[in-house]
PDB file of C-alpha atoms in Angstrom:
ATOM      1  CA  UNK A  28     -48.227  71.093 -79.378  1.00 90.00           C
ATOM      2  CA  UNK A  29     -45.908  67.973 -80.538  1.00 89.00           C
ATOM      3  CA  UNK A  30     -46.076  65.092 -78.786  1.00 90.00           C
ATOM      4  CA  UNK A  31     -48.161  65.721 -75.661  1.00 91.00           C
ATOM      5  CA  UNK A  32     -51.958  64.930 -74.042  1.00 91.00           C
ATOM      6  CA  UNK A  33     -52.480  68.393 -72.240  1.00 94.00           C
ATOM      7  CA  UNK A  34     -56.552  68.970 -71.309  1.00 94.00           C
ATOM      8  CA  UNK A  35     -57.888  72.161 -71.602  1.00 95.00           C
ATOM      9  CA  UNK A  36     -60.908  73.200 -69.942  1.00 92.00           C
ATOM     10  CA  UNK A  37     -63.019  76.375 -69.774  1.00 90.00           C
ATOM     11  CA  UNK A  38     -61.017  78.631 -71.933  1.00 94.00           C
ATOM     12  CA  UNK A  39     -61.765  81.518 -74.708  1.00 95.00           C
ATOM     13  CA  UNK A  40     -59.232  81.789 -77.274  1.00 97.00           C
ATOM     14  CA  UNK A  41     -60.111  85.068 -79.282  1.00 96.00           C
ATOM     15  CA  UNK A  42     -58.387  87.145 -81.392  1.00 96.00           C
ATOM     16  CA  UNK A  43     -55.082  85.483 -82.109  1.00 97.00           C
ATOM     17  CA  UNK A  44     -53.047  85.310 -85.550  1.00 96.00           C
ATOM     18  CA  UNK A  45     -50.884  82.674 -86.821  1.00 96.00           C
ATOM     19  CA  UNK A  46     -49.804  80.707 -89.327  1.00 94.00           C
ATOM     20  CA  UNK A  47     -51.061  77.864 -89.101  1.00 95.00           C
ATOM     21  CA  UNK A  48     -53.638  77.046 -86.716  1.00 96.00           C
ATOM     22  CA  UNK A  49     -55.090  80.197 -85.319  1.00 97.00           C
ATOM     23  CA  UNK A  50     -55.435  79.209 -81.502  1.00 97.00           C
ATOM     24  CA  UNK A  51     -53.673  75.726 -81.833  1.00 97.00           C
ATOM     25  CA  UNK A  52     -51.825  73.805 -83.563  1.00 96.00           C
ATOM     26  CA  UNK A  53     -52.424  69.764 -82.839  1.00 96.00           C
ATOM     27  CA  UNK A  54     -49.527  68.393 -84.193  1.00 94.00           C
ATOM     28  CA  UNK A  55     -46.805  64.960 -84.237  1.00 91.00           C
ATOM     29  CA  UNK A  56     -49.221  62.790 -81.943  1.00 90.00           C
ATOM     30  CA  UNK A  57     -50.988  64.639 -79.898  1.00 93.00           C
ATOM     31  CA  UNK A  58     -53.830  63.923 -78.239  1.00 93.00           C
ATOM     32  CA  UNK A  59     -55.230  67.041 -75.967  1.00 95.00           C
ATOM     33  CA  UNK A  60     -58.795  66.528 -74.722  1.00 95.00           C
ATOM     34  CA  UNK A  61     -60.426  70.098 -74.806  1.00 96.00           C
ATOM     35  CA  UNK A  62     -63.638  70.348 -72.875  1.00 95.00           C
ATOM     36  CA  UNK A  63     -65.862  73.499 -73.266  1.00 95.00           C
ATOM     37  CA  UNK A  64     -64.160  76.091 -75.097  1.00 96.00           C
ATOM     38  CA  UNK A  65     -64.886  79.306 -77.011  1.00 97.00           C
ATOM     39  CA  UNK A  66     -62.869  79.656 -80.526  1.00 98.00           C
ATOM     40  CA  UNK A  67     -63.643  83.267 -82.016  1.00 97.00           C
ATOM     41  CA  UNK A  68     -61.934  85.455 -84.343  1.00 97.00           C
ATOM     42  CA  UNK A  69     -58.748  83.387 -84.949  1.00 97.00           C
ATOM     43  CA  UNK A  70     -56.808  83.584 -88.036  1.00 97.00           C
ATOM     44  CA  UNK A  71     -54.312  81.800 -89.954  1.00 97.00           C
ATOM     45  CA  UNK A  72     -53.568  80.826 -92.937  1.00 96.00           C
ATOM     46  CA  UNK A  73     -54.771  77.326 -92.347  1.00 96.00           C
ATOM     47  CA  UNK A  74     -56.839  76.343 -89.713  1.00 97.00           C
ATOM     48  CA  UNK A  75     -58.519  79.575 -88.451  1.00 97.00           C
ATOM     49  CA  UNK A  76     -58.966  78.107 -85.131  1.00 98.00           C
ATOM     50  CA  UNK A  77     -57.121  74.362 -85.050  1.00 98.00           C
ATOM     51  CA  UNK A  78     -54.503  72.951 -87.326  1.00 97.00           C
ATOM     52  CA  UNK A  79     -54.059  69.622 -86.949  1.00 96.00           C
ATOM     53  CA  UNK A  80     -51.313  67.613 -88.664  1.00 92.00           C
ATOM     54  CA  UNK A  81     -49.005  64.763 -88.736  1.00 90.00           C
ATOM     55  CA  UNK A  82     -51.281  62.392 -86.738  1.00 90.00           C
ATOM     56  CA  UNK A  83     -52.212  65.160 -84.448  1.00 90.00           C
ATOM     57  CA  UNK A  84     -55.657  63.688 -83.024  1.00 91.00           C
ATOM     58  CA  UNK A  85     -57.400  64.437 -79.916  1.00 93.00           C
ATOM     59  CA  UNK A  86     -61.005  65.080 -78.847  1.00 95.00           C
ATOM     60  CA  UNK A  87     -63.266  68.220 -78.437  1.00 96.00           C
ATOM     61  CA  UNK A  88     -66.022  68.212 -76.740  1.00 95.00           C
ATOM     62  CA  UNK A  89     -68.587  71.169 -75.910  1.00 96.00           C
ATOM     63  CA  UNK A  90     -66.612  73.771 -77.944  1.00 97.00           C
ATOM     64  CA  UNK A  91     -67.501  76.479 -79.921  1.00 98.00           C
ATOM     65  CA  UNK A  92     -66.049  77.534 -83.475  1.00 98.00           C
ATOM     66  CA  UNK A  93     -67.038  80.950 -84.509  1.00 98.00           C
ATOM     67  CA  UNK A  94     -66.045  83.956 -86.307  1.00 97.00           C
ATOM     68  CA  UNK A  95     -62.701  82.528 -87.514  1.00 97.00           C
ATOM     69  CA  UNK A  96     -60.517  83.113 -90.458  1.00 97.00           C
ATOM     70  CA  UNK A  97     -58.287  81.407 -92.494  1.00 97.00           C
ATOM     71  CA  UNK A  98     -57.106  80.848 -96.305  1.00 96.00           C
ATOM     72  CA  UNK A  99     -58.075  76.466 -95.669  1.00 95.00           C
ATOM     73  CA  UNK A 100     -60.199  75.741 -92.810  1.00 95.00           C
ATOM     74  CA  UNK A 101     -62.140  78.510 -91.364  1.00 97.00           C
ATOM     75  CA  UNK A 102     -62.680  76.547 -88.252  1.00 98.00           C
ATOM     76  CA  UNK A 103     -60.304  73.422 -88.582  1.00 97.00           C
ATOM     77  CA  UNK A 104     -57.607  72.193 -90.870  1.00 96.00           C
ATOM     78  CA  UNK A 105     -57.343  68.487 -90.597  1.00 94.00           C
ATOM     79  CA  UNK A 106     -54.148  66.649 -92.859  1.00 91.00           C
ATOM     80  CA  UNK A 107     -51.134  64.097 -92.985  1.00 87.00           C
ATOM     81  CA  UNK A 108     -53.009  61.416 -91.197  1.00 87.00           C
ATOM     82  CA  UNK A 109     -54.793  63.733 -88.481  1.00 91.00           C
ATOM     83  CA  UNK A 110     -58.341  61.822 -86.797  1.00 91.00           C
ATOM     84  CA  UNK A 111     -59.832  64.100 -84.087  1.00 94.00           C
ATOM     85  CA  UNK A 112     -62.950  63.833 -82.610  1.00 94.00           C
ATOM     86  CA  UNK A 113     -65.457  66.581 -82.920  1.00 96.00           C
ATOM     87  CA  UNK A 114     -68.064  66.422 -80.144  1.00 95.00           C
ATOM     88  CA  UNK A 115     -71.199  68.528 -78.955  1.00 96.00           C
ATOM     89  CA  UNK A 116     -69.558  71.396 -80.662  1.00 97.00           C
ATOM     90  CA  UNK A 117     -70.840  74.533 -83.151  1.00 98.00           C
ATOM     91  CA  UNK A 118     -68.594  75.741 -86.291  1.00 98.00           C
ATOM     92  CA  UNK A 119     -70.914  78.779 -87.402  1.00 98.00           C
ATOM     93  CA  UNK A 120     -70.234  81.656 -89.236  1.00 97.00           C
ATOM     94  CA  UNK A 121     -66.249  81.088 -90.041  1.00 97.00           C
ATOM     95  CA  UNK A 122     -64.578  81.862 -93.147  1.00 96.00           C
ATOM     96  CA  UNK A 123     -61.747  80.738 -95.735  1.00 96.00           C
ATOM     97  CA  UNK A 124     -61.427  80.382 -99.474  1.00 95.00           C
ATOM     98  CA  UNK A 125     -61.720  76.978 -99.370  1.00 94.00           C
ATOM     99  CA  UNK A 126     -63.504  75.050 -97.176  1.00 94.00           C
ATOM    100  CA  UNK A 127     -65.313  77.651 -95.426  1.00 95.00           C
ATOM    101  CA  UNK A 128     -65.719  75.463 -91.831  1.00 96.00           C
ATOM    102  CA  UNK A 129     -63.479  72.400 -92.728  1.00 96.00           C
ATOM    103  CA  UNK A 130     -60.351  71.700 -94.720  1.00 95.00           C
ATOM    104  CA  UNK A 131     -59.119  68.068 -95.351  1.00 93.00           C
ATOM    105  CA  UNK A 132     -56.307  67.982 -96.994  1.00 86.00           C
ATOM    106  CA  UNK A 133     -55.511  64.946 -97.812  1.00 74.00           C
ATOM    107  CA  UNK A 134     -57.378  61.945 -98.142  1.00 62.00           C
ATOM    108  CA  UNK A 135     -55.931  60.050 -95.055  1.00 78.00           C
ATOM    109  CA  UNK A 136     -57.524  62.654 -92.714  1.00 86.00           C
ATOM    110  CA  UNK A 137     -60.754  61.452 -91.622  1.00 87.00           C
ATOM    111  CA  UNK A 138     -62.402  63.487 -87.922  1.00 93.00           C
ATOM    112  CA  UNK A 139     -65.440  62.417 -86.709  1.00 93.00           C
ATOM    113  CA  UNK A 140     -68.752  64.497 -85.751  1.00 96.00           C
ATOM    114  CA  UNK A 141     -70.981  63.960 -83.790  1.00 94.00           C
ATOM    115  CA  UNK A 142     -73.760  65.561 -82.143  1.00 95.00           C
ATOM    116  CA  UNK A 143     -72.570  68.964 -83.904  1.00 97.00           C
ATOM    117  CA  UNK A 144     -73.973  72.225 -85.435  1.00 98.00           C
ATOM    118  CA  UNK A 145     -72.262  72.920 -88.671  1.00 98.00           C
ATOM    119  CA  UNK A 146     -72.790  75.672 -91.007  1.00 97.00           C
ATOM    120  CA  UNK A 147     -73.453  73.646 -94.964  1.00 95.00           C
ATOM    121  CA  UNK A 148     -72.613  70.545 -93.250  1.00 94.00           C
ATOM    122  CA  UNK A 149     -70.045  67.857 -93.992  1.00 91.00           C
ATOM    123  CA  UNK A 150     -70.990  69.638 -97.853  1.00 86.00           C
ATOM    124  CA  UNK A 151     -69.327  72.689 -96.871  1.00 83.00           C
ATOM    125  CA  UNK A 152     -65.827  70.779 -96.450  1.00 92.00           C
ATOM    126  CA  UNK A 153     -63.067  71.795 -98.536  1.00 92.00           C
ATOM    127  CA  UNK A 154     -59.841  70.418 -99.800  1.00 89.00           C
ATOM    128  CA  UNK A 155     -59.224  67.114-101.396  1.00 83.00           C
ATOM    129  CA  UNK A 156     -60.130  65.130 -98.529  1.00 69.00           C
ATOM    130  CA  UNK A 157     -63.105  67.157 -97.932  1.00 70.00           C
ATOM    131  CA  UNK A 158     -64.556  66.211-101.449  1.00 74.00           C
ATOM    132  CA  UNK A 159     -64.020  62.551-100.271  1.00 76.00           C
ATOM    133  CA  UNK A 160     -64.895  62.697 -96.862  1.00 85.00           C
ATOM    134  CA  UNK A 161     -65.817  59.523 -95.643  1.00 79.00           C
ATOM    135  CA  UNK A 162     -64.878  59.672 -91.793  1.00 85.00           C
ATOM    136  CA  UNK A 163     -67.950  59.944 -89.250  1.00 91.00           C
ATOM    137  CA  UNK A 164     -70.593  62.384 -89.401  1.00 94.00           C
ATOM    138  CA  UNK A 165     -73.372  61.349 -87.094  1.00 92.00           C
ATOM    139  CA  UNK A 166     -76.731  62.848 -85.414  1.00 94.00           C
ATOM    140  CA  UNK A 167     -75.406  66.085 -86.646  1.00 96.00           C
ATOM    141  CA  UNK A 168     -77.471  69.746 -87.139  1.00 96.00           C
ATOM    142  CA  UNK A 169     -77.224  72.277 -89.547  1.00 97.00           C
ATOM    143  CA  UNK A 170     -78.997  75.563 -88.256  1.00 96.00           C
ATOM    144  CA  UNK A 171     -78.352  78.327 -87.267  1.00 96.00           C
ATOM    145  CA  UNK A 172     -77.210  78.200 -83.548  1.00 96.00           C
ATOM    146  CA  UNK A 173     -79.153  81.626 -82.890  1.00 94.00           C
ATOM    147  CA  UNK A 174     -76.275  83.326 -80.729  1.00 95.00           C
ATOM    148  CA  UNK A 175     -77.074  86.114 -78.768  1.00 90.00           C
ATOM    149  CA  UNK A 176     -74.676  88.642 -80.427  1.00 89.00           C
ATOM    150  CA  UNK A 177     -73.899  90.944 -78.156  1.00 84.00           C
ATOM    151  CA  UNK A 178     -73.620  91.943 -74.677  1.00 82.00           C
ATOM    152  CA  UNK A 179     -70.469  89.989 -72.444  1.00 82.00           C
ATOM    153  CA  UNK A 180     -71.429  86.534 -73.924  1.00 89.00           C
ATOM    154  CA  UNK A 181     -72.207  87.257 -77.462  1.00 93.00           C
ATOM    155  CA  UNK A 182     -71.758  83.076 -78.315  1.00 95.00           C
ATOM    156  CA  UNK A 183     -74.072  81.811 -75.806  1.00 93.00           C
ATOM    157  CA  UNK A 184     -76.989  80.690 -77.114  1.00 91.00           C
ATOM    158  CA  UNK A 185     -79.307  83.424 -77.200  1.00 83.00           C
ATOM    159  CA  UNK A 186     -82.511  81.676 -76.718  1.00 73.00           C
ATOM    160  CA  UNK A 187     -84.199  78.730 -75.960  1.00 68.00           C
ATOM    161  CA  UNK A 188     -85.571  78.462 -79.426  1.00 81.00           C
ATOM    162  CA  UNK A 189     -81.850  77.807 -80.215  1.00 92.00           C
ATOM    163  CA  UNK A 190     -81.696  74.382 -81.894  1.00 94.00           C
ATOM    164  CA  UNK A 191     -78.618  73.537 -80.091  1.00 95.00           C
ATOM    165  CA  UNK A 192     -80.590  74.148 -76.853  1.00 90.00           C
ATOM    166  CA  UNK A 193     -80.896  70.539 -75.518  1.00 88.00           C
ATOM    167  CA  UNK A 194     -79.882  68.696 -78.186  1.00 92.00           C
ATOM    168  CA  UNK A 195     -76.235  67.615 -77.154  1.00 92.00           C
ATOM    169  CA  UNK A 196     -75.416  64.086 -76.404  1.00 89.00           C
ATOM    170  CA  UNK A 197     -78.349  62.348 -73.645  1.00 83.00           C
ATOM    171  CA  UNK A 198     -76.364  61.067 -70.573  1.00 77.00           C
ATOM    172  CA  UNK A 199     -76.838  57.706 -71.859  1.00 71.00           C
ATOM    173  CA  UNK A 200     -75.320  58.286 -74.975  1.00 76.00           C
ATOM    174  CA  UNK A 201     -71.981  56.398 -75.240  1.00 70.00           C
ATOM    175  CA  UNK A 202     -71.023  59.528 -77.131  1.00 75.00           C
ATOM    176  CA  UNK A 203     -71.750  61.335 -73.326  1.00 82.00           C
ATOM    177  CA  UNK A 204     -68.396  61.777 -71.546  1.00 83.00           C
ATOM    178  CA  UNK A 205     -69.039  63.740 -68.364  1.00 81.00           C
ATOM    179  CA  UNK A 206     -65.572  63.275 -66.955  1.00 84.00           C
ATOM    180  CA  UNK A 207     -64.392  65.985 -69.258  1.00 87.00           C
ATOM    181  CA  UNK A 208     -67.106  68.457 -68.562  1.00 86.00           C
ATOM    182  CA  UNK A 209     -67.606  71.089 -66.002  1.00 83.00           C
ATOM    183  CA  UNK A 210     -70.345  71.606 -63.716  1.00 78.00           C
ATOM    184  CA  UNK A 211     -71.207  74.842 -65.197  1.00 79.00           C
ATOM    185  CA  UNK A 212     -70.603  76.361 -68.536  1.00 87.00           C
ATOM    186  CA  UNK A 213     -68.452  79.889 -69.877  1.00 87.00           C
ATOM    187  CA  UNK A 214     -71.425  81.886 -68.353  1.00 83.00           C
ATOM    188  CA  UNK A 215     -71.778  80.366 -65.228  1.00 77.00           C
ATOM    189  CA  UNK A 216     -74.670  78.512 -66.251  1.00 79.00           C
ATOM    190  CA  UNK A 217     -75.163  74.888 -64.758  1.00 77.00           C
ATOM    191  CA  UNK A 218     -73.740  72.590 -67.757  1.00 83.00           C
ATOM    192  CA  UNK A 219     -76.474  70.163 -67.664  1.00 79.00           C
ATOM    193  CA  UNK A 220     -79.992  71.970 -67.534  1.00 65.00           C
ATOM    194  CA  UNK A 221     -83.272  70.219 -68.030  1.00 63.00           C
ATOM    195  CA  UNK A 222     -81.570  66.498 -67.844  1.00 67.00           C
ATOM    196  CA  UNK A 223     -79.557  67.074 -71.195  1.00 84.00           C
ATOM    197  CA  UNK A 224     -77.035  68.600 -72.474  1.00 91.00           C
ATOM    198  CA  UNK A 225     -76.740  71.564 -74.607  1.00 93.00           C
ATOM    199  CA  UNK A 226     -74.488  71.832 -77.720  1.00 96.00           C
ATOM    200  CA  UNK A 227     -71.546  74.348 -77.531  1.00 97.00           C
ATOM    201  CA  UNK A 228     -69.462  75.875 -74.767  1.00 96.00           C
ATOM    202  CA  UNK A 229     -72.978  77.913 -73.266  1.00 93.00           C
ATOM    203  CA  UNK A 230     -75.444  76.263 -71.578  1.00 88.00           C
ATOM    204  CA  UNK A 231     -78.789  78.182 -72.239  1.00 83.00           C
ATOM    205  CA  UNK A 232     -80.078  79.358 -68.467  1.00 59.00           C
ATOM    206  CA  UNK A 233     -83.238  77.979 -67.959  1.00 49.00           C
ATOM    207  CA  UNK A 234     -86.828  79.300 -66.704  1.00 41.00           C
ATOM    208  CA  UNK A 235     -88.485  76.334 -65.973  1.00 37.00           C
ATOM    209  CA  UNK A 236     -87.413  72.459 -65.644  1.00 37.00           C
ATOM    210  CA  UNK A 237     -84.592  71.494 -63.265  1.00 39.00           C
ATOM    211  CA  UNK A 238     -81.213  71.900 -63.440  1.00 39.00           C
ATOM    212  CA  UNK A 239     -78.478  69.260 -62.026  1.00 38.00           C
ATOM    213  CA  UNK A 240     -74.549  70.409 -61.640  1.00 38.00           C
ATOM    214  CA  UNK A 241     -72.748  67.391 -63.837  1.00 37.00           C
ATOM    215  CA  UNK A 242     -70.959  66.561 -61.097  1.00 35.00           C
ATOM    216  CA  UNK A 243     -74.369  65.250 -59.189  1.00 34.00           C
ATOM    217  CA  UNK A 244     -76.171  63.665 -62.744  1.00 37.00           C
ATOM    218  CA  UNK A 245     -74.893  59.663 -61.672  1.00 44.00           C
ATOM    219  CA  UNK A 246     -75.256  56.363 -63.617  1.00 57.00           C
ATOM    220  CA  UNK A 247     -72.860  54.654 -61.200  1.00 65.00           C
ATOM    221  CA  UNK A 248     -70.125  53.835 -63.906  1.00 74.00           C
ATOM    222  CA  UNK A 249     -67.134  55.064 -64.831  1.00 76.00           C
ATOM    223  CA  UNK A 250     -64.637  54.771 -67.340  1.00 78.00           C
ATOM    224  CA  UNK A 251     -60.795  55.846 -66.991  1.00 75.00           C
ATOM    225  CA  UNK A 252     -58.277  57.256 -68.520  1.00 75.00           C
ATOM    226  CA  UNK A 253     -60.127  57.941 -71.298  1.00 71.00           C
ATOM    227  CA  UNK A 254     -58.355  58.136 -74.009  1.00 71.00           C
ATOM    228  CA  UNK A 255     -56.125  55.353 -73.217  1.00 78.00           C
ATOM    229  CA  UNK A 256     -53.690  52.922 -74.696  1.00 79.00           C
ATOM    230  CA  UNK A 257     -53.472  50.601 -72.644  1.00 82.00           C
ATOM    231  CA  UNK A 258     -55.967  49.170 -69.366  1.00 86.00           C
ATOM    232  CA  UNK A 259     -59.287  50.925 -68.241  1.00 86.00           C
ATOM    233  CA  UNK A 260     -60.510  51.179 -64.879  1.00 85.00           C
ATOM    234  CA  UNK A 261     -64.528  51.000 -64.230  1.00 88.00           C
ATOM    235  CA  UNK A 262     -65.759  52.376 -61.299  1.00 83.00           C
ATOM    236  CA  UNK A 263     -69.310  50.645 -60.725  1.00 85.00           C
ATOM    237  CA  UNK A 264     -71.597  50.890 -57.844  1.00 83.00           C
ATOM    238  CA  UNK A 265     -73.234  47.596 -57.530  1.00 87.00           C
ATOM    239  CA  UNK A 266     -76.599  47.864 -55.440  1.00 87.00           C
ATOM    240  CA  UNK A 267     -76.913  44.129 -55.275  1.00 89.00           C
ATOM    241  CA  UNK A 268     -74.459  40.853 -55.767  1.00 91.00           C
ATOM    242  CA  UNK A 269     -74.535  39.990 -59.312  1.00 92.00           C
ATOM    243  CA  UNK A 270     -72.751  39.367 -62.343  1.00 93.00           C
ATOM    244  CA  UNK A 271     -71.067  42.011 -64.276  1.00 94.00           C
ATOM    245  CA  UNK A 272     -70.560  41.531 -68.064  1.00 94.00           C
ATOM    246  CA  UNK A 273     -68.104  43.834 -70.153  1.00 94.00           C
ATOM    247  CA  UNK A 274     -68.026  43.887 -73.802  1.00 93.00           C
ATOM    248  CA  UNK A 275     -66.437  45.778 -76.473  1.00 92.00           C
ATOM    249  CA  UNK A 276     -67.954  47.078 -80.209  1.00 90.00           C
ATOM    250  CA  UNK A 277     -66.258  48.873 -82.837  1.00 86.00           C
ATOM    251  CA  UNK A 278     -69.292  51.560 -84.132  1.00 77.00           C
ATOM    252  CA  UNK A 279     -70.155  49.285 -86.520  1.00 79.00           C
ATOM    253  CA  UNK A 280     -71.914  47.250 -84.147  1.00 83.00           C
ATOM    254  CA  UNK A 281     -68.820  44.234 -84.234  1.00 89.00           C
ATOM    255  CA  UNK A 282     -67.810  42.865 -81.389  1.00 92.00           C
ATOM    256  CA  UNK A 283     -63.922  43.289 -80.923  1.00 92.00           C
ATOM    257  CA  UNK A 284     -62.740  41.904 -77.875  1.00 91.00           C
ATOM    258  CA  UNK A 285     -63.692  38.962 -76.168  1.00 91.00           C
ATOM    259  CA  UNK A 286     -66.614  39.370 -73.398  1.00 93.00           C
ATOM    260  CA  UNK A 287     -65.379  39.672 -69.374  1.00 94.00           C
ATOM    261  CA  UNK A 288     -67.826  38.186 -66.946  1.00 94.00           C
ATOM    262  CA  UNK A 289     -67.042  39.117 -63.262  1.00 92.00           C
ATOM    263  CA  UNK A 290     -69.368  38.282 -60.214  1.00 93.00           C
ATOM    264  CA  UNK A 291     -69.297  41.549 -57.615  1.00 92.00           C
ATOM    265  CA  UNK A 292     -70.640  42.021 -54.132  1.00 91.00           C
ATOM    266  CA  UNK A 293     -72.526  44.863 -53.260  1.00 89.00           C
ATOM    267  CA  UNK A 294     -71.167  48.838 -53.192  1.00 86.00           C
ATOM    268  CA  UNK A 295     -68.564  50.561 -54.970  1.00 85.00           C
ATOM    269  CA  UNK A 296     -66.414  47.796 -57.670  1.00 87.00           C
ATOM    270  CA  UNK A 297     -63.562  49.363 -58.657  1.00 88.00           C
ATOM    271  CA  UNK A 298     -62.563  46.859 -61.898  1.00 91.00           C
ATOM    272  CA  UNK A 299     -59.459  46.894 -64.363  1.00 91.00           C
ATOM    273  CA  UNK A 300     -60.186  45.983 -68.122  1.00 91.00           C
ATOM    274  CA  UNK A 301     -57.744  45.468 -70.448  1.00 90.00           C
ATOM    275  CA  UNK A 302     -59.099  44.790 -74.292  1.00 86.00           C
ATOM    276  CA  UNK A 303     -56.093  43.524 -75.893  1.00 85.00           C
ATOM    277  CA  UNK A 304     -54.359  45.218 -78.592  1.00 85.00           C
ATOM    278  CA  UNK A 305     -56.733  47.301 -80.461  1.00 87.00           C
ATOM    279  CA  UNK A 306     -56.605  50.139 -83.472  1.00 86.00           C
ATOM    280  CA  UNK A 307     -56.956  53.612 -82.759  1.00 80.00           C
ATOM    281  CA  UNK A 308     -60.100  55.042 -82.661  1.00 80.00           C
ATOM    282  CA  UNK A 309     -63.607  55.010 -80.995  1.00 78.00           C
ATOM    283  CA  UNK A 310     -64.985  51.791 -79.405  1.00 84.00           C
ATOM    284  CA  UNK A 311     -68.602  51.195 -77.513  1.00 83.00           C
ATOM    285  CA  UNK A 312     -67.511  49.826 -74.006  1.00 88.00           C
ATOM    286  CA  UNK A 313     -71.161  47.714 -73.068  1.00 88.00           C
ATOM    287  CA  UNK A 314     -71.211  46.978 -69.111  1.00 91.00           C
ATOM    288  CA  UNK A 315     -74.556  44.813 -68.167  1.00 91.00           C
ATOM    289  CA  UNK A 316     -75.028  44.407 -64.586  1.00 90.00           C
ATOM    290  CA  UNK A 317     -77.908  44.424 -62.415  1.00 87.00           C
ATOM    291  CA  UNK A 318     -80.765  44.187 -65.371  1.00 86.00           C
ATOM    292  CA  UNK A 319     -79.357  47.155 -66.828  1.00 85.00           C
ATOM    293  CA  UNK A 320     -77.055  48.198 -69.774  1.00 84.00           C
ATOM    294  CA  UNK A 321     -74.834  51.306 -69.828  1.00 82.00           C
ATOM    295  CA  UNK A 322     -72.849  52.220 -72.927  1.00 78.00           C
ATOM    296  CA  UNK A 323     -69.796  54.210 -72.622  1.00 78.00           C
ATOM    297  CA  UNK A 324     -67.531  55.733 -75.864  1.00 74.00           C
ATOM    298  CA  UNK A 325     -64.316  54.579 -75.165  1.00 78.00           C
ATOM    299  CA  UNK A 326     -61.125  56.808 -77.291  1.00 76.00           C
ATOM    300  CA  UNK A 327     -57.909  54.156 -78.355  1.00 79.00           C
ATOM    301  CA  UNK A 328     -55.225  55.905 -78.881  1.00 74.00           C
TER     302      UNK A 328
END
């Protein structure tokens, strides 16, 4: 793909062969949001399952890498400027002579994970930029995702011993984007069980707790388009009159945009925010109303 924001939802890609980038190729600006998505058995030369190149970016989230093979990148091959965001997703068990689940191949490349199972970890990453990664690599795993192996689902998590069982971004998280998700998972599980999230494209069906279809799990905020480049809306259900406050951090904690104050009656607010001219990347959108705080990520791109 050159040029384009497609989302993809809900799909297997298995068994294809190319040359670069066995599934998909992420390429000349792109910026594709992929939500919950099984990668297996790929190949290519680079990139087993993605390429991405010439500031092809985008963000992943709930997807699962396995199985794939490729000369760079048994999973991914990142270069030429390319910054994706790697969410809630597993890269196990994929192969390549160098970098056997990552290949950065040049310096300027620099994805981000987070919330992640990855096989060796951000040590397993090959290539010249892999040797200098310095890009994000945050509340990560490195387990074994215990997949159930065979049967029709053979990637789903195969039981709830399963590290990644539970242990994908909490709702609250402002790495949590639920406007990309389904309500239920590859299997037809519900894609939120026991009040968190699981990591990967399989949601592990539960035996006990309780399980809530995304759709219905509700903070009363939302943030859209995300990614955007310019404006955000914020959907907020006010219960009360009150003041609402909307700031803006870089993940460093630094405040990058002046703070919006904005007094709202009661019900549904539906608010435009415009930051300014910002760099691309990831940003912490803070909104403070009511005595509460809720933290949305927020993609520039």
């Amino acid at each position: 793909m050159d040029n384009s924001k497609p989302f993809i939802q809900n799909c297997r890609f298995l068994d294809n062969f190319a040359g670069e980038g066995g599934a998909i190729t992420v390429s000349t600006d792109s910026k594709p949001v992929v939500s919950n998505c099984l990668f297996a058995r790929n190949q290519a030369a680079a990139g087993g399952a993605i390429s991405f190149r010439m500031n092809g970016d985008g963000l992943f989230t709930n997807c699962t890498f396995a199985d794939n093979v490729a000369d760079r990148g048994g999973a991914l091959h990142c270069t030429f400027g390319s910054n994706p965001f790697i969410i809630n997703s597993i890269l196990w068990n994929n192969s390549a002579n160098i970098g056997k689940e990552v290949y950065l191949g040049t310096a300027g490349a620099h994805p981000g994970f987070y919330y992640c199972d990855i096989q060796l970890g951000s040590a397993g990453f090959g290539g010249f930029g892999g040797t200098h990664f310095n890009g994000d690599y945050l509340f990560n795993l490195e387990r074994d995702p215990q997949f159930a192996g065979e049967g029709e689902f053979p990637y789903a998590l195969g039981n709830g011993s399963s590290p990644c069982w539970n242990a994908g971004t909490p709702d609250t998280s402002a790495w949590f984007y639920r406007q990309y998700l389904p309500d239920v998972c590859l299997c037809g599980n519900i894609r939120i069980g026991d009040n968190r999230i699981d990591i990967g494209a399989y949601e592990y069906m539960l035996t006990t707790g309780s399980a809530t279809p995304l759709s219905r799990v509700n903070d009363g905020l939302l943030i859209y388009p995300n990614p955007s480049s310019e404006e955000i809306r914020i959907d907020l259900d006010m219960q009360n009159t009150g003041k609402v406050v909307i700031e803006l951090f870089d993940l460093s904690g630094r405040m990058v945009a002046l703070p919006v104050e904005q007094n709202c009656s009661r019900g549904l607010q539906k608010l435009i925010y415009n930051p300014g001219q910002l760099a691309r990347g990831v940003y912490s959108c803070r909104i403070t109303a009511e005595g509460r705080t809720i933290n949305k990520l927020l993609v520039r791109n």
